[in-house]
Coordinates of C-alpha atoms and ligand atoms in Angstrom, one line a residue:
M201 CA -23.4 39.5 106.8
L202 CA -23.5 37.8 103.4
N203 CA -25.9 35.9 102.7
L204 CA -25.9 34.1 99.4
I205 CA -27.9 31.4 97.2
I206 CA -26.2 29.3 94.7
F207 CA -28.7 28.2 92.2
G208 CA -28.6 25.9 89.1
P209 CA -30.0 22.8 88.1
P210 CA -29.0 19.0 89.4
G211 CA -25.1 18.4 88.4
S212 CA -24.4 21.9 88.1
G213 CA -22.0 22.0 90.8
K214 CA -23.8 23.7 93.6
G215 CA -22.1 21.4 96.4
T216 CA -18.6 21.6 94.8
Q217 CA -18.6 25.6 94.4
S218 CA -20.6 25.8 98.0
A219 CA -17.5 24.0 99.4
K220 CA -15.2 26.8 98.0
I221 CA -17.2 29.5 99.0
V222 CA -17.4 28.3 102.6
E223 CA -13.8 28.2 102.8
K224 CA -13.1 31.8 101.3
Y225 CA -16.0 33.6 103.0
K226 CA -16.5 31.5 105.9
V227 CA -20.1 31.3 105.6
T228 CA -22.5 28.6 107.2
H229 CA -23.7 26.2 104.2
I230 CA -27.0 25.1 104.3
S231 CA -28.3 22.4 102.0
T232 CA -31.7 21.0 101.8
G233 CA -31.0 18.1 100.1
D234 CA -28.3 17.3 102.6
L235 CA -30.8 18.0 105.6
L236 CA -33.5 15.8 103.9
R237 CA -31.0 12.9 103.5
D238 CA -29.9 12.6 107.1
E239 CA -33.7 12.6 107.9
M240 CA -33.9 10.0 105.7
E241 CA -31.0 7.7 107.3
K242 CA -32.7 8.5 110.6
K243 CA -35.5 6.3 109.4
T244 CA -37.9 8.0 111.0
P245 CA -41.7 8.3 109.5
L246 CA -40.7 11.8 108.5
G247 CA -37.5 10.1 106.8
E248 CA -39.8 7.4 104.9
E249 CA -42.0 10.3 104.0
V250 CA -39.2 12.3 102.4
R251 CA -37.7 9.0 100.7
G252 CA -41.0 8.8 99.1
Y253 CA -40.7 12.1 97.3
I254 CA -36.9 11.8 96.4
D255 CA -36.8 8.3 95.1
K256 CA -39.2 10.0 92.7
G257 CA -37.5 12.7 91.7
M258 CA -40.1 15.0 92.8
L259 CA -39.9 18.2 95.3
V260 CA -40.5 17.4 98.9
P261 CA -43.5 19.3 100.2
D262 CA -42.6 23.1 101.0
D263 CA -43.9 23.0 104.5
I264 CA -41.5 19.9 105.4
V265 CA -38.1 21.8 103.7
I266 CA -39.1 24.9 105.2
R267 CA -39.3 23.3 108.8
E268 CA -35.9 21.7 108.4
L269 CA -34.5 24.8 106.9
Q270 CA -35.6 27.1 109.5
E271 CA -34.7 24.8 112.2
T272 CA -31.1 24.6 110.7
A273 CA -30.9 28.6 109.9
E274 CA -31.8 29.3 113.9
R275 CA -29.1 27.6 115.2
H276 CA -26.7 29.6 113.1
M277 CA -27.7 33.0 113.8
D278 CA -24.2 33.8 114.8
T279 CA -22.6 33.1 111.5
P280 CA -20.8 35.7 109.3
G281 CA -23.3 34.6 106.4
F282 CA -25.0 32.0 104.9
I283 CA -25.0 29.9 101.7
F284 CA -28.1 28.3 100.8
D285 CA -27.9 25.7 98.2
G286 CA -30.6 23.7 96.8
F287 CA -33.2 26.4 98.8
P288 CA -35.2 28.0 97.5
R289 CA -36.8 25.6 94.9
T290 CA -40.2 27.0 94.7
I291 CA -41.7 30.5 94.6
V292 CA -43.4 29.8 98.2
Q293 CA -39.9 28.7 99.3
A294 CA -38.1 31.8 98.2
E295 CA -41.0 34.5 99.6
M296 CA -40.5 32.5 103.2
L297 CA -37.0 32.8 102.8
D298 CA -37.3 36.6 101.9
K299 CA -39.8 37.3 104.8
M300 CA -37.1 35.3 107.5
M301 CA -34.1 37.2 106.2
E302 CA -36.0 40.3 106.2
E303 CA -37.2 40.5 109.5
R304 CA -33.7 40.1 111.0
G305 CA -32.4 42.5 109.1
I306 CA -29.9 40.2 107.0
P307 CA -31.4 40.1 103.5
I308 CA -30.5 37.8 100.4
N309 CA -27.5 39.8 98.9
L310 CA -26.9 37.8 96.0
V311 CA -28.1 34.6 94.0
I312 CA -25.0 32.8 92.1
S313 CA -27.0 31.0 88.9
V314 CA -24.9 28.8 87.7
D315 CA -25.6 27.6 83.9
V316 CA -24.6 24.1 82.3
D317 CA -26.5 22.5 79.5
E318 CA -28.7 19.8 79.9
Q319 CA -26.8 17.3 78.0
E320 CA -23.6 18.0 80.2
L321 CA -26.1 17.6 83.4
F322 CA -27.1 14.3 82.5
K323 CA -23.7 13.2 81.6
R324 CA -22.1 14.4 84.9
L325 CA -25.1 12.8 87.2
M326 CA -24.6 9.7 85.2
G327 CA -20.8 9.7 85.9
R328 CA -21.2 10.3 89.6
A329 CA -24.2 8.0 90.2
E330 CA -22.0 4.8 91.2
D331 CA -19.9 6.7 93.8
S332 CA -22.9 9.0 95.2
G333 CA -24.9 6.1 96.5
R334 CA -27.9 7.9 96.2
S335 CA -30.8 6.7 95.3
D336 CA -31.8 9.3 92.8
D337 CA -29.1 8.7 90.5
N338 CA -30.4 6.7 87.9
E339 CA -31.2 7.6 84.6
E340 CA -34.7 7.8 84.8
I341 CA -34.7 9.9 88.0
I342 CA -32.1 12.1 86.5
W343 CA -34.4 13.1 83.7
K344 CA -37.1 13.5 86.1
R345 CA -34.9 16.1 88.1
I346 CA -34.0 17.8 85.1
E347 CA -37.9 18.4 84.1
V348 CA -38.9 19.2 87.7
Y349 CA -36.0 21.9 87.9
K350 CA -37.5 23.5 84.7
S351 CA -40.7 23.6 85.7
Q352 CA -41.1 24.4 89.3
T353 CA -37.5 25.8 90.0
L354 CA -36.3 27.8 87.2
P355 CA -39.1 30.3 87.5
L356 CA -37.6 31.5 90.5
L357 CA -35.0 33.4 88.5
A358 CA -37.1 35.7 87.4
Y359 CA -38.5 36.4 91.1
Y360 CA -34.8 37.3 91.8
R361 CA -34.0 39.2 88.6
K362 CA -36.5 41.2 89.7
Q363 CA -34.7 42.0 93.1
G364 CA -31.6 42.9 90.8
K365 CA -30.1 40.0 92.7
V366 CA -28.7 37.7 90.2
A367 CA -25.0 37.0 89.0
S368 CA -25.0 34.1 85.9
I369 CA -21.9 32.2 86.1
N370 CA -20.7 29.8 83.2
G371 CA -20.9 26.3 84.5
M372 CA -19.3 24.6 81.9
E373 CA -15.9 25.9 82.4
P374 CA -13.1 24.2 85.1
V375 CA -14.2 24.3 88.8
E376 CA -11.2 26.5 89.1
E377 CA -12.7 28.9 86.9
V378 CA -16.1 29.2 88.0
F379 CA -15.1 29.6 91.0
E380 CA -13.0 32.3 90.3
N381 CA -16.0 34.2 88.5
I382 CA -18.1 33.4 91.7
S383 CA -15.4 35.3 93.4
H384 CA -15.5 38.1 91.6
A385 CA -19.1 38.5 91.8
I386 CA -18.9 38.3 95.5
D387 CA -15.9 40.7 95.8
S388 CA -17.7 43.3 93.5
L389 CA -20.8 42.8 95.7
M390 CA -18.8 43.6 98.7
A391 CA -17.3 46.6 97.4
V392 CA -20.2 48.7 97.2
Ligands
ADP560 P1 -29.7 17.9 93.4 O1 -29.8 19.1 92.9 O2 -28.5 17.4 92.8 O3 -31.0 17.1 92.5 P2 -30.5 17.9 96.0 O4 -29.5 17.0 97.0 O5 -30.5 19.7 96.0 O6 -29.6 17.5 94.7 O7 -31.5 17.5 96.3 C1 -32.1 16.3 96.1 C2 -33.6 16.0 96.2 O8 -34.0 16.2 97.4 C3 -34.6 16.8 95.3 O9 -34.5 16.1 93.7 C4 -35.9 17.1 96.0 O10 -36.5 15.8 96.2 C5 -35.4 17.1 97.7 N1 -34.8 18.8 98.1 C6 -33.9 19.2 98.4 N2 -34.2 20.8 98.6 C7 -35.3 20.9 98.0 C8 -36.3 22.0 98.4 N3 -35.8 22.8 98.8 N4 -37.6 21.6 98.2 C9 -38.1 20.3 98.0 N5 -37.4 19.3 97.5 C10 -36.2 19.3 98.2

C-alpha cells in the first residue's frame, strides 16, 4: 500500500496536487477540509459547531476531525493507498493516524511537504476567494489560517522528520513541475 500525506500551508496547492496524485497512483484522497465542509452543508448541529471554528480560521477540535477521518478511512480499506490532505494538523492527530495505520500494518510511507512563501500564499488565497465561495477565504481569516498553520501544524514536520519520512518540494514552481518533483519522490520510494 502507498500511504501519503500531503503537507503544507493553506494555499500551497495541496488540493491541486492531490488530484494529480490520485489520477496517477490510484490512491484514495481524504481531505478533512472537504469532509468538514460536507458536514457544514448538511446544517446538522455538528455542522454548525464545525462552522463556528472554520469561519474563524481556527482548527476544528481533534475529536471531531479524528472521528470523521476514521469513519471515512474505514470505508476505503480495500484501496491501493491513501493520500491524506489537510490531516494531520496537530500532534494528537498525527499520533492517532500512526496508531491507526500501524495497527493495520499499513504505515505512512511519505510526507510530501510543499513549501510556498507567505506573500504568495496570501496572493493565491485572495485570488481564489471569489470562485471558491468559501466563507474562510477572506483577508482577515486567511492571515489567521496562516498563523494557525505556523503555530499548530508546522511543528509536525519535525515529528515526521524524526521518522525520516519527509520529502520537501518547492511549491513556488508551476503546477506541472511541482507534480513532476512529487512523482520523483514517490517513485524513488517505490523503487526501494
Ligand atoms: P486550507 O488548508 O486551504 O485552509 P482545508 O480545506 O484543508 O483548507 O481546511 C479548511 C479549514 O477546515 C481549516 O482552517 C480548519 O478550520 C478545518 N480543518 C481541516 N482539516 C482539519 C484538521 N485536520 N484539524 C482541524 N481542523 C481542520
